[in-house]
Amino acid sequence: MVAPTAPSTFVGRPAADVALEVVQSDGATRQATLHELSRSSGVPLVLDFFAPWCKACPAAAQHLERIAQDFAGRCLCILVCVDGGADAAKEFAAAHGLSHCTLAAVDEDEDLAAKYGVKGLPHKALISIDRTVVQNYELELPSDLEALLASAAGSDAAAPAAGARAAPLSHISAQYKELEKSDPILRENPQRWVMFPIKYPGVWEMYKKH
């Protein structure tokens, strides 16, 4: 096994993929990877690596359970059992009343020390939608998650504005044709290109950008 690297050195890097056995709602399990869960959920991931024998892990898991409830639909909270497999993960969840987090067990061949610097438990990590490590081990919840969600929301809000500047010319032309039908000033005449920007500045600005 590769010697553990300081968890902080992973921040800002692409999140390493991890093979998992994921517990489904009916108790059955399926094979999946961390990247697959990220792509299918389309939301940030909050990971909590734990072991059933870890004394500090129940409290950390119950904290993550509250996060999963409070941020339902906005993030995916995954409890990753590192010792004992999926059966141990299910027993741990039942013993501590955990029902909102996704349960998973790490494949025994995975080297979490090399991939995430895991050297003590519990170990949390925050992964963005584009699968970048945002925080690792020293994770403050919910503040770090709220900051990531706010940042993502800001980026999404800017996207429509960029799209409007790049609106297809055919769409703008269609707008003009509709205006032309209802406004005689815009019909074929020498003054229409003078009046057009005065009366319909929004459409005119889009025309200029093309």
mmCIF file of C-alpha atoms in Angstrom:
data_model
loop_
_atom_site.group_PDB
_atom_site.id
_atom_site.type_symbol
_atom_site.label_atom_id
_atom_site.label_comp_id
_atom_site.label_asym_id
_atom_site.label_seq_id
_atom_site.Cartn_x
_atom_site.Cartn_y
_atom_site.Cartn_z
ATOM 1 C CA MET A 1 0.000 0.000 0.000
ATOM 2 C CA VAL A 2 1.202 3.496 -0.865
ATOM 3 C CA ALA A 3 1.985 5.669 2.155
ATOM 4 C CA PRO A 4 -0.834 8.125 2.937
ATOM 5 C CA THR A 5 -0.542 11.612 1.507
ATOM 6 C CA ALA A 6 -1.780 14.628 3.477
ATOM 7 C CA PRO A 7 -5.529 14.962 2.768
ATOM 8 C CA SER A 8 -5.224 18.674 1.974
ATOM 9 C CA THR A 9 -3.004 17.963 -1.030
ATOM 10 C CA PHE A 10 -5.968 16.385 -2.830
ATOM 11 C CA VAL A 11 -8.055 19.573 -2.750
ATOM 12 C CA GLY A 12 -8.461 21.056 -6.223
ATOM 13 C CA ARG A 13 -7.526 17.813 -7.942
ATOM 14 C CA PRO A 14 -9.819 15.560 -9.989
ATOM 15 C CA ALA A 15 -11.600 13.159 -7.656
ATOM 16 C CA ALA A 16 -10.204 9.648 -7.901
ATOM 17 C CA ASP A 17 -12.674 6.993 -8.967
ATOM 18 C CA VAL A 18 -13.489 4.263 -6.467
ATOM 19 C CA ALA A 19 -15.146 0.879 -7.042
ATOM 20 C CA LEU A 20 -18.152 0.483 -4.740
ATOM 21 C CA GLU A 21 -20.836 -1.988 -3.774
ATOM 22 C CA VAL A 22 -23.915 0.205 -3.421
ATOM 23 C CA VAL A 23 -26.878 -0.755 -1.242
ATOM 24 C CA GLN A 24 -30.194 -0.144 -2.983
ATOM 25 C CA SER A 25 -33.520 0.784 -1.378
ATOM 26 C CA ASP A 26 -34.667 -2.849 -1.353
ATOM 27 C CA GLY A 27 -31.502 -3.982 0.411
ATOM 28 C CA ALA A 28 -29.973 -5.575 -2.669
ATOM 29 C CA THR A 29 -26.575 -4.376 -3.842
ATOM 30 C CA ARG A 30 -25.083 -3.393 -7.169
ATOM 31 C CA GLN A 31 -21.620 -2.600 -8.423
ATOM 32 C CA ALA A 32 -20.926 1.029 -9.298
ATOM 33 C CA THR A 33 -18.103 3.518 -9.226
ATOM 34 C CA LEU A 34 -17.925 6.884 -7.544
ATOM 35 C CA HIS A 35 -17.811 8.619 -10.917
ATOM 36 C CA GLU A 36 -20.913 6.743 -12.055
ATOM 37 C CA LEU A 37 -22.809 7.918 -8.982
ATOM 38 C CA SER A 38 -21.645 11.464 -9.652
ATOM 39 C CA ARG A 39 -22.794 11.396 -13.270
ATOM 40 C CA SER A 40 -26.151 9.774 -12.530
ATOM 41 C CA SER A 41 -27.022 12.075 -9.619
ATOM 42 C CA GLY A 42 -25.896 15.341 -11.224
ATOM 43 C CA VAL A 43 -25.254 16.900 -7.799
ATOM 44 C CA PRO A 44 -22.239 17.321 -5.503
ATOM 45 C CA LEU A 45 -21.181 14.302 -3.446
ATOM 46 C CA VAL A 46 -20.494 14.311 0.279
ATOM 47 C CA LEU A 47 -18.495 11.221 1.224
ATOM 48 C CA ASP A 48 -18.027 9.779 4.690
ATOM 49 C CA PHE A 49 -15.562 6.892 4.888
ATOM 50 C CA PHE A 50 -16.264 4.884 8.049
ATOM 51 C CA ALA A 51 -15.835 1.517 9.753
ATOM 52 C CA PRO A 52 -18.282 -0.216 12.120
ATOM 53 C CA TRP A 53 -15.654 -0.426 14.878
ATOM 54 C CA CYS A 54 -14.772 3.285 14.718
ATOM 55 C CA LYS A 55 -15.993 4.995 17.915
ATOM 56 C CA ALA A 56 -16.320 8.439 16.333
ATOM 57 C CA CYS A 57 -18.084 7.213 13.194
ATOM 58 C CA PRO A 58 -21.687 6.926 14.479
ATOM 59 C CA ALA A 59 -21.879 10.613 15.450
ATOM 60 C CA ALA A 60 -20.307 11.671 12.149
ATOM 61 C CA ALA A 61 -22.720 9.466 10.211
ATOM 62 C CA GLN A 62 -25.730 10.869 12.071
ATOM 63 C CA HIS A 63 -24.524 14.377 11.245
ATOM 64 C CA LEU A 64 -24.337 13.383 7.583
ATOM 65 C CA GLU A 65 -27.846 11.929 7.879
ATOM 66 C CA ARG A 66 -29.128 15.371 8.890
ATOM 67 C CA ILE A 67 -27.295 16.940 5.958
ATOM 68 C CA ALA A 68 -28.894 14.393 3.616
ATOM 69 C CA GLN A 69 -32.321 15.373 4.938
ATOM 70 C CA ASP A 70 -31.748 19.125 4.865
ATOM 71 C CA PHE A 71 -30.179 19.134 1.386
ATOM 72 C CA ALA A 72 -32.303 16.430 -0.241
ATOM 73 C CA GLY A 73 -32.103 16.686 -4.028
ATOM 74 C CA ARG A 74 -29.181 19.131 -3.862
ATOM 75 C CA CYS A 75 -26.404 16.723 -2.932
ATOM 76 C CA LEU A 76 -25.800 12.998 -2.557
ATOM 77 C CA CYS A 77 -24.500 11.916 0.848
ATOM 78 C CA ILE A 78 -22.674 8.589 0.689
ATOM 79 C CA LEU A 79 -21.595 6.541 3.690
ATOM 80 C CA VAL A 80 -18.701 4.393 2.483
ATOM 81 C CA CYS A 81 -17.863 1.407 4.670
ATOM 82 C CA VAL A 82 -14.165 0.551 4.457
ATOM 83 C CA ASP A 83 -14.262 -2.674 6.472
ATOM 84 C CA GLY A 84 -16.836 -5.471 6.395
ATOM 85 C CA GLY A 85 -18.538 -4.933 3.065
ATOM 86 C CA ALA A 86 -22.144 -4.073 2.269
ATOM 87 C CA ASP A 87 -23.560 -6.262 5.040
ATOM 88 C CA ALA A 88 -21.575 -4.346 7.634
ATOM 89 C CA ALA A 89 -22.769 -1.063 6.097
ATOM 90 C CA LYS A 90 -26.405 -2.167 6.350
ATOM 91 C CA GLU A 91 -26.005 -3.284 9.963
ATOM 92 C CA PHE A 92 -24.340 0.021 10.852
ATOM 93 C CA ALA A 93 -27.161 2.013 9.223
ATOM 94 C CA ALA A 94 -29.843 -0.013 10.989
ATOM 95 C CA ALA A 95 -28.130 0.335 14.358
ATOM 96 C CA HIS A 96 -27.855 4.119 14.087
ATOM 97 C CA GLY A 97 -31.108 5.001 12.311
ATOM 98 C CA LEU A 98 -29.588 6.053 8.995
ATOM 99 C CA SER A 99 -32.058 6.029 6.119
ATOM 100 C CA HIS A 100 -31.402 9.127 3.994
ATOM 101 C CA CYS A 101 -27.759 8.554 3.087
ATOM 102 C CA THR A 102 -26.662 6.278 0.269
ATOM 103 C CA LEU A 103 -24.875 3.241 1.690
ATOM 104 C CA ALA A 104 -21.870 1.727 -0.023
ATOM 105 C CA ALA A 105 -18.898 -0.477 0.714
ATOM 106 C CA VAL A 106 -15.495 0.049 -0.787
ATOM 107 C CA ASP A 107 -13.878 -2.717 -2.777
ATOM 108 C CA GLU A 108 -11.160 -4.392 -0.716
ATOM 109 C CA ASP A 109 -8.601 -3.717 -3.447
ATOM 110 C CA GLU A 110 -9.083 0.058 -3.352
ATOM 111 C CA ASP A 111 -6.209 2.060 -1.873
ATOM 112 C CA LEU A 112 -7.971 4.949 -0.157
ATOM 113 C CA ALA A 113 -4.733 6.193 1.364
ATOM 114 C CA ALA A 114 -3.361 6.833 -2.107
ATOM 115 C CA LYS A 115 -6.614 8.137 -3.597
ATOM 116 C CA TYR A 116 -7.898 10.380 -0.798
ATOM 117 C CA GLY A 117 -5.226 10.363 1.883
ATOM 118 C CA VAL A 118 -7.429 8.327 4.218
ATOM 119 C CA LYS A 119 -5.447 7.441 7.331
ATOM 120 C CA GLY A 120 -8.007 7.918 10.078
ATOM 121 C CA LEU A 121 -11.758 7.532 10.415
ATOM 122 C CA PRO A 122 -14.180 9.065 9.933
ATOM 123 C CA HIS A 123 -12.878 10.807 6.816
ATOM 124 C CA LYS A 124 -15.124 13.138 4.834
ATOM 125 C CA ALA A 125 -14.717 14.571 1.335
ATOM 126 C CA LEU A 126 -16.737 17.025 -0.738
ATOM 127 C CA ILE A 127 -16.807 16.444 -4.501
ATOM 128 C CA SER A 128 -18.189 18.959 -6.992
ATOM 129 C CA ILE A 129 -20.445 18.142 -9.950
ATOM 130 C CA ASP A 130 -17.428 18.181 -12.275
ATOM 131 C CA ARG A 131 -15.735 15.661 -9.948
ATOM 132 C CA THR A 132 -13.178 17.955 -8.365
ATOM 133 C CA VAL A 133 -12.172 17.524 -4.717
ATOM 134 C CA VAL A 134 -13.446 20.674 -2.992
ATOM 135 C CA GLN A 135 -12.643 19.685 0.603
ATOM 136 C CA ASN A 136 -10.953 16.616 2.024
ATOM 137 C CA TYR A 137 -10.978 15.383 5.635
ATOM 138 C CA GLU A 138 -11.312 18.845 7.214
ATOM 139 C CA LEU A 139 -14.863 19.373 6.018
ATOM 140 C CA GLU A 140 -17.225 21.825 7.713
ATOM 141 C CA LEU A 141 -20.868 20.911 7.193
ATOM 142 C CA PRO A 142 -23.123 22.465 6.205
ATOM 143 C CA SER A 143 -21.062 25.616 5.494
ATOM 144 C CA ASP A 144 -18.676 24.079 2.928
ATOM 145 C CA LEU A 145 -21.574 22.456 1.084
ATOM 146 C CA GLU A 146 -23.595 25.678 1.105
ATOM 147 C CA ALA A 147 -20.629 27.566 -0.352
ATOM 148 C CA LEU A 148 -20.246 25.019 -3.150
ATOM 149 C CA LEU A 149 -23.964 25.097 -3.980
ATOM 150 C CA ALA A 150 -23.979 28.904 -3.986
ATOM 151 C CA SER A 151 -21.006 28.953 -6.346
ATOM 152 C CA ALA A 152 -22.705 26.485 -8.696
ATOM 153 C CA ALA A 153 -25.934 28.502 -8.628
ATOM 154 C CA GLY A 154 -24.015 31.640 -9.594
ATOM 155 C CA SER A 155 -22.486 29.874 -12.577
ATOM 156 C CA ASP A 156 -25.877 28.565 -13.694
ATOM 157 C CA ALA A 157 -27.438 32.011 -13.424
ATOM 158 C CA ALA A 158 -24.775 33.438 -15.716
ATOM 159 C CA ALA A 159 -25.351 30.797 -18.387
ATOM 160 C CA PRO A 160 -28.659 32.145 -19.818
ATOM 161 C CA ALA A 161 -27.124 35.592 -20.260
ATOM 162 C CA ALA A 162 -24.279 34.115 -22.267
ATOM 163 C CA GLY A 163 -26.790 32.110 -24.294
ATOM 164 C CA ALA A 164 -28.815 35.230 -25.048
ATOM 165 C CA ARG A 165 -25.767 36.932 -26.555
ATOM 166 C CA ALA A 166 -25.255 33.945 -28.783
ATOM 167 C CA ALA A 167 -28.901 33.582 -29.820
ATOM 168 C CA PRO A 168 -29.238 32.150 -33.341
ATOM 169 C CA LEU A 169 -29.715 34.758 -36.033
ATOM 170 C CA SER A 170 -32.710 32.811 -37.356
ATOM 171 C CA HIS A 171 -34.441 33.273 -33.992
ATOM 172 C CA ILE A 172 -33.775 37.030 -34.023
ATOM 173 C CA SER A 173 -35.002 37.300 -37.620
ATOM 174 C CA ALA A 174 -38.199 35.531 -36.638
ATOM 175 C CA GLN A 175 -38.734 38.111 -33.891
ATOM 176 C CA TYR A 176 -38.283 40.919 -36.400
ATOM 177 C CA LYS A 177 -40.756 39.380 -38.839
ATOM 178 C CA GLU A 178 -43.389 39.148 -36.118
ATOM 179 C CA LEU A 179 -42.830 42.787 -35.174
ATOM 180 C CA GLU A 180 -42.959 43.792 -38.841
ATOM 181 C CA LYS A 181 -46.441 42.302 -39.192
ATOM 182 C CA SER A 182 -47.892 44.399 -36.393
ATOM 183 C CA ASP A 183 -45.956 47.642 -36.812
ATOM 184 C CA PRO A 184 -46.170 49.534 -40.146
ATOM 185 C CA ILE A 185 -43.017 51.496 -39.287
ATOM 186 C CA LEU A 186 -40.952 48.347 -39.736
ATOM 187 C CA ARG A 187 -42.306 47.454 -43.144
ATOM 188 C CA GLU A 188 -40.294 48.207 -46.253
ATOM 189 C CA ASN A 189 -39.488 51.938 -46.114
ATOM 190 C CA PRO A 190 -36.346 54.110 -45.901
ATOM 191 C CA GLN A 191 -36.946 55.040 -42.254
ATOM 192 C CA ARG A 192 -37.395 51.579 -40.762
ATOM 193 C CA TRP A 193 -33.740 51.133 -39.790
ATOM 194 C CA VAL A 194 -33.900 54.478 -37.992
ATOM 195 C CA MET A 195 -37.047 53.622 -36.044
ATOM 196 C CA PHE A 196 -36.188 49.983 -35.387
ATOM 197 C CA PRO A 197 -33.465 50.642 -32.738
ATOM 198 C CA ILE A 198 -35.548 53.373 -31.124
ATOM 199 C CA LYS A 199 -38.731 51.362 -30.708
ATOM 200 C CA TYR A 200 -37.226 47.899 -30.195
ATOM 201 C CA PRO A 201 -33.791 48.385 -28.613
ATOM 202 C CA GLY A 202 -33.629 44.841 -27.215
ATOM 203 C CA VAL A 203 -34.037 43.145 -30.584
ATOM 204 C CA TRP A 204 -31.731 45.719 -32.173
ATOM 205 C CA GLU A 205 -28.957 44.941 -29.689
ATOM 206 C CA MET A 206 -29.184 41.266 -30.592
ATOM 207 C CA TYR A 207 -28.971 42.168 -34.272
ATOM 208 C CA LYS A 208 -25.813 44.199 -33.667
ATOM 209 C CA LYS A 209 -24.120 41.285 -31.911
ATOM 210 C CA HIS A 210 -24.532 39.219 -35.047
#
